[in-house]
XYZ file of C-alpha atoms in Angstrom:
367
model
C 0.000 0.000 0.000
C 1.164 3.523 -0.708
C 2.680 5.029 2.482
C 1.468 8.507 1.493
C -2.206 7.776 2.277
C -3.269 8.156 5.893
C -5.829 5.884 7.545
C -8.679 8.418 7.414
C -8.278 9.030 3.705
C -7.821 5.333 2.997
C -11.077 4.571 4.814
C -12.910 6.916 2.445
C -11.443 5.365 -0.691
C -12.997 2.837 -2.997
C -11.770 -0.484 -1.516
C -10.346 -1.705 -4.812
C -8.270 1.487 -5.064
C -7.147 1.551 -1.437
C -5.394 -1.793 -1.796
C -3.419 -0.908 -4.928
C 0.194 0.082 -5.263
C 0.713 3.002 -7.665
C 2.447 2.276 -10.943
C 6.122 3.149 -10.597
C 8.084 3.675 -13.828
C 11.261 3.724 -11.702
C 12.545 6.809 -13.476
C 15.619 8.608 -12.198
C 17.817 11.129 -14.013
C 20.670 9.448 -15.896
C 23.101 10.299 -18.663
C 21.879 7.300 -20.640
C 18.213 6.384 -20.193
C 17.419 2.958 -21.616
C 14.518 2.224 -19.273
C 11.312 3.464 -20.936
C 11.415 2.102 -24.521
C 11.341 5.565 -26.067
C 12.869 6.397 -29.440
C 16.152 7.922 -28.321
C 17.126 9.006 -31.826
C 14.700 11.898 -31.750
C 12.359 13.252 -34.373
C 13.675 13.682 -37.952
C 14.470 17.321 -38.714
C 11.764 17.715 -41.361
C 9.084 16.316 -39.068
C 10.301 18.479 -36.176
C 9.962 21.572 -38.359
C 6.430 20.636 -39.384
C 5.436 19.968 -35.760
C 6.851 23.269 -34.568
C 5.007 25.165 -37.318
C 1.740 23.428 -36.442
C 2.143 24.135 -32.730
C 2.746 27.808 -33.468
C -0.721 27.999 -35.045
C -2.595 26.267 -32.219
C -5.491 28.185 -30.669
C -5.279 27.249 -27.007
C -8.220 29.234 -25.613
C -10.735 26.871 -27.234
C -11.419 23.269 -26.320
C -9.959 20.625 -28.617
C -11.959 18.548 -31.078
C -13.669 16.050 -28.726
C -12.862 12.984 -30.839
C -9.696 14.373 -32.507
C -11.551 14.346 -35.827
C -8.717 15.500 -38.101
C -6.243 13.089 -36.531
C -8.838 10.324 -36.488
C -9.400 10.721 -40.232
C -5.671 10.673 -40.975
C -5.187 7.533 -38.877
C -8.140 5.864 -40.603
C -6.675 6.615 -44.034
C -3.300 5.234 -42.927
C -4.783 1.947 -41.726
C -7.438 1.561 -44.415
C -10.456 1.752 -42.101
C -13.340 4.171 -41.646
C -12.977 7.034 -39.127
C -15.712 5.495 -36.971
C -13.344 2.554 -36.454
C -10.734 4.752 -34.713
C -10.665 6.060 -31.160
C -7.868 8.439 -30.135
C -6.842 8.685 -26.500
C -4.497 10.421 -24.089
C -1.840 7.766 -24.530
C -2.469 4.057 -24.760
C -2.968 3.991 -20.990
C -6.201 6.003 -21.126
C -7.546 3.666 -23.780
C -6.600 0.601 -21.729
C -8.365 2.057 -18.707
C -11.436 2.842 -20.802
C -11.498 -0.704 -22.173
C -11.629 -2.031 -18.617
C -14.189 0.626 -17.709
C -16.420 -0.424 -20.622
C -15.892 -4.185 -20.560
C -14.725 -4.923 -17.023
C -16.263 -4.769 -13.564
C -17.922 -7.276 -11.282
C -18.978 -10.531 -12.927
C -16.545 -9.802 -15.770
C -13.157 -11.406 -16.351
C -9.921 -10.306 -17.990
C -7.607 -12.979 -19.362
C -3.996 -11.947 -18.838
C -0.694 -13.465 -20.022
C 2.003 -12.789 -17.415
C 4.706 -11.733 -17.478
C 3.397 -8.762 -19.435
C 2.560 -5.075 -19.031
C 1.508 -4.604 -15.407
C -1.149 -1.955 -16.072
C -3.620 -4.535 -17.393
C -3.851 -6.159 -13.966
C -3.780 -2.841 -12.108
C -6.698 -1.386 -14.080
C -8.642 -4.643 -13.775
C -8.213 -4.697 -10.012
C -9.167 -1.045 -9.712
C -12.395 -1.730 -11.587
C -13.129 -4.933 -9.654
C -12.596 -7.191 -12.648
C -11.529 -10.783 -12.078
C -8.124 -11.572 -13.592
C -7.561 -15.017 -15.051
C -3.858 -15.585 -15.628
C -2.570 -17.921 -18.324
C 1.154 -17.888 -17.482
C 3.751 -17.946 -20.226
C 6.346 -20.698 -20.420
C 8.888 -19.888 -17.660
C 11.869 -20.479 -19.950
C 10.834 -19.319 -23.431
C 7.884 -17.059 -22.484
C 5.838 -18.760 -25.211
C 2.051 -18.612 -24.837
C 0.076 -21.795 -24.164
C -2.437 -21.021 -26.901
C -4.745 -23.951 -26.137
C -5.015 -22.868 -22.500
C -5.507 -19.269 -23.595
C -8.332 -20.173 -25.975
C -10.008 -22.219 -23.239
C -9.826 -19.301 -20.791
C -11.056 -16.877 -23.467
C -14.351 -18.750 -23.816
C -15.506 -17.281 -20.483
C -13.849 -13.869 -20.761
C -15.222 -10.376 -21.217
C -11.799 -9.141 -22.310
C -8.554 -10.781 -23.417
C -5.412 -8.665 -23.764
C -2.417 -9.946 -25.691
C 0.643 -7.772 -26.215
C 2.455 -8.288 -29.507
C 5.395 -7.768 -29.328
C 5.049 -8.502 -25.636
C 6.451 -6.130 -23.040
C 8.924 -7.014 -21.541
C 9.707 -10.306 -23.303
C 9.674 -9.030 -26.906
C 7.929 -11.996 -28.576
C 5.154 -11.808 -31.182
C 1.710 -13.413 -31.055
C 0.888 -15.169 -34.348
C -2.047 -13.905 -36.404
C -3.477 -17.419 -36.713
C -3.677 -17.645 -32.926
C -5.413 -14.269 -32.820
C -8.060 -15.693 -35.146
C -8.587 -18.633 -32.753
C -8.970 -16.207 -29.856
C -11.528 -14.046 -31.625
C -13.553 -17.125 -32.574
C -13.534 -18.408 -28.977
C -14.023 -15.219 -26.967
C -17.585 -13.911 -26.434
C -16.111 -10.568 -25.363
C -13.366 -8.317 -26.715
C -9.901 -9.418 -27.826
C -7.381 -6.582 -27.626
C -4.026 -6.861 -29.375
C -1.716 -4.283 -27.806
C 0.652 -3.499 -30.672
C 2.522 -0.599 -29.078
C 5.841 -1.865 -30.499
C 4.709 -3.388 -33.787
C 6.576 -0.817 -35.899
C 9.819 -2.534 -34.854
C 8.545 -6.007 -35.821
C 8.835 -7.719 -39.219
C 6.371 -6.609 -41.868
C 3.074 -8.475 -41.610
C 3.163 -8.827 -37.814
C 0.047 -6.747 -37.112
C -3.342 -8.379 -36.623
C -5.035 -5.510 -38.494
C -5.957 -7.700 -41.519
C -8.389 -9.536 -39.218
C -10.411 -6.410 -38.392
C -12.958 -6.878 -41.231
C -13.463 -10.464 -40.107
C -14.064 -10.004 -36.363
C -16.219 -7.357 -34.708
C -14.785 -8.295 -31.304
C -11.172 -7.540 -32.269
C -9.527 -4.285 -31.197
C -5.940 -3.221 -31.824
C -4.071 -0.659 -29.728
C -1.344 1.535 -31.218
C 0.711 4.394 -29.849
C 2.790 7.248 -31.217
C 4.949 7.206 -28.061
C 7.492 4.635 -29.189
C 8.530 4.576 -32.849
C 7.184 8.058 -33.566
C 8.863 10.076 -30.792
C 5.696 11.431 -29.153
C 5.992 9.898 -25.684
C 5.661 13.369 -24.165
C 2.540 14.188 -26.172
C 0.632 11.075 -25.008
C -1.205 9.893 -28.121
C -2.615 6.395 -28.468
C -5.404 5.016 -30.618
C -7.576 1.939 -30.971
C -8.674 0.367 -34.240
C -11.821 -1.740 -34.028
C -15.348 -2.225 -35.186
C -17.719 0.775 -34.979
C -19.473 -1.005 -32.101
C -16.281 -1.329 -30.028
C -15.295 2.270 -30.765
C -18.801 3.452 -29.788
C -18.495 1.533 -26.514
C -15.230 3.336 -25.792
C -16.865 6.660 -26.652
C -19.484 6.115 -23.944
C -16.875 6.030 -21.169
C -14.184 8.380 -22.471
C -13.229 11.509 -20.559
C -14.292 14.710 -22.374
C -11.567 16.631 -24.202
C -8.916 14.187 -22.984
C -6.558 14.805 -25.924
C -5.335 18.386 -25.815
C -4.967 20.699 -28.829
C -1.157 20.675 -28.739
C -0.940 16.891 -28.806
C -3.529 16.649 -31.576
C -1.649 19.163 -33.709
C 1.737 17.472 -33.195
C 0.330 13.998 -33.803
C -1.362 15.053 -37.037
C 1.964 16.202 -38.482
C 3.758 13.058 -37.292
C 1.166 10.780 -38.877
C 1.323 12.689 -42.152
C 5.146 12.474 -42.100
C 5.334 8.920 -40.755
C 7.497 7.644 -43.617
C 10.263 10.002 -42.476
C 10.746 7.728 -39.453
C 11.534 4.651 -41.579
C 15.302 5.123 -41.605
C 15.456 5.555 -37.829
C 13.245 2.525 -37.223
C 15.492 0.433 -39.469
C 18.546 1.657 -37.576
C 16.956 0.741 -34.246
C 16.193 -2.740 -35.590
C 19.807 -3.147 -36.738
C 21.099 -1.900 -33.389
C 18.767 -4.320 -31.599
C 20.469 -7.234 -33.340
C 23.937 -5.792 -32.729
C 23.174 -5.206 -29.044
C 21.749 -8.718 -28.721
C 24.901 -10.114 -30.338
C 27.079 -8.187 -27.898
C 25.067 -9.496 -24.967
C 25.335 -13.057 -26.253
C 29.110 -12.677 -26.172
C 28.765 -12.302 -22.383
C 27.214 -15.751 -21.991
C 30.350 -16.875 -20.158
C 29.519 -14.289 -17.497
C 26.033 -15.748 -17.027
C 24.138 -13.462 -19.412
C 21.103 -14.638 -21.339
C 19.185 -12.528 -23.871
C 15.869 -13.426 -25.496
C 14.967 -12.682 -29.138
C 12.891 -9.526 -29.541
C 10.687 -7.969 -32.200
C 10.441 -4.699 -30.246
C 12.855 -1.856 -29.465
C 14.072 -3.466 -26.256
C 15.733 -6.650 -25.058
C 15.037 -8.789 -22.010
C 18.308 -9.850 -20.408
C 18.993 -12.156 -17.470
C 22.182 -11.446 -15.519
C 23.618 -12.740 -12.241
C 22.781 -10.417 -9.358
C 20.465 -8.360 -11.566
C 19.274 -5.954 -8.862
C 22.833 -5.068 -7.886
C 23.860 -4.806 -11.531
C 20.980 -2.382 -12.058
C 22.137 -0.325 -9.079
C 25.724 -0.163 -10.266
C 24.696 0.792 -13.790
C 22.533 3.562 -12.365
C 24.685 4.879 -9.525
C 28.202 4.329 -10.866
C 27.734 4.614 -14.649
C 24.637 6.862 -14.923
C 22.967 4.257 -17.143
C 19.305 3.560 -16.404
C 17.709 0.269 -17.493
C 14.519 -1.301 -16.136
C 14.849 -3.734 -13.240
C 12.320 -6.574 -13.479
C 14.262 -8.947 -11.237
C 11.570 -8.919 -8.514
C 8.683 -9.469 -10.960
C 7.166 -12.975 -10.829
C 8.475 -15.036 -13.726
C 11.312 -12.592 -14.468
C 13.862 -13.507 -11.805
C 17.212 -11.918 -12.550
C 15.927 -9.975 -15.557
C 16.625 -6.465 -16.776
C 14.965 -4.794 -19.752
C 17.166 -2.628 -21.950
C 15.804 -0.187 -24.509
C 17.774 -0.205 -27.758
C 19.581 3.127 -27.807
C 21.969 4.847 -30.147
C 25.178 2.992 -31.117
C 27.126 5.001 -28.543
C 24.602 4.242 -25.796
C 24.525 0.549 -26.666
C 28.331 0.369 -26.626
C 28.357 2.066 -23.231
C 25.894 -0.393 -21.686
C 27.757 -3.396 -23.131
C 31.080 -2.155 -21.790
C 29.659 -1.274 -18.384
C 27.830 -4.583 -18.043
C 30.957 -6.587 -18.908
C 33.014 -4.652 -16.350
C 30.428 -5.035 -13.599
C 30.003 -8.782 -14.174
C 33.763 -9.231 -14.160
C 33.880 -7.510 -10.798
C 35.074 -4.103 -11.963
C 34.087 -0.903 -10.189
C 34.719 2.807 -10.319
C-alpha cells in the first residue's frame, strides 16, 4: 500500500483502489536512459519543423476537437479503415483504462498473459474485474495457446501484447483468429511496439473479419511522441462506440492533436530511424550473447528493447545507475522474471556504453 495515504483518507477510498500500489516507472535522471522504450534518436528534422510550425498555429483558448476528428481521419486513411473505427486517447494507458471501464467490472473477467505489461492487472483490479492468468512458459515465455483459448471462452476481455512487453515476442495472427472465434467478449491486441517487428506482424488484416477484435497503437514509441501522449484503438464501430461512452471529455489536448497530425502525415520520415533501431537491436543482442560466459542470457525480440537475465540483476541495475549513470529497467523482482533487466535499444554510442559497463560489472570491476 502507498505510504502517502493516511488511515482516514484510505477509509474513504474505494476499496479496490485503497489496496493498490501506484504504478512506478522507476525513473531517475541518468546520462543514458534505456529504461522506458522511447525512441532515443529523436524526431527527424523535417518532421520536427512541421510539428513546430503546427504548434505555433494552435489556438489554445478553445477546447480541442472532442474525438480528434482531423487526426482520427488521418489515422483511418493510414490503416485503411473508416474514421468510426478509430478512437484516439491520451496515450495508450487512457484507452486501456477505458477498455476495462467499458468491458470490465464485477462478474466480468480479464484474461492476462504474465509476465506482461503490469497496467492490465492494475486497471482490472481497480475496476473490480476478475483476472484469469494464463502464465507464459517460464523459460521461453511462449504462450500456451490452447489454454488461452479455453480461458477466453468465459472472458469479457482478453489482452495480448504483440510484441510482448517485456519479453519481446510476437503473437501469431493465426492464434489471434482462434482467440476471436472463442471469446464472447473483446480481444485486444496491444501493438505498441509493432513498428519494430517484421512486416506483416500486425493483426489488423483480421479487423474486417471479427467485430470483437480491437488493436491498440501508440505514437509514443517509434514516432517520438511519448511526451505528447497519443494512443489510438482500431476496431469495429461497435467497439469504438463503446469506448466513446466512457471516455473523458476533451482528454486529448490541442497541442498533442496538432503534433500527432503532423507526425502521422510524415510517418514515412521515421523509416530510416526505425530500421537503424532494428539493426542496433540485433547488434546489441549479439554483444550481450558474447557475455554468456559471465552468465548473461538474452531473449529474441521484435520490439525496441531486449530482455536480459544477468547474475545479481538488482545489484547490476544499481551499479549501472549509480556508478555509470545508465538507467535500465529492473524486473528482477517481478514474478516469472527472476534476474531480468529490460534494456531499450539506444543509439550505437549508448549501446556500446551499456555493453562495456555490463561486462566490467560482471567481471567484478568498479569505479
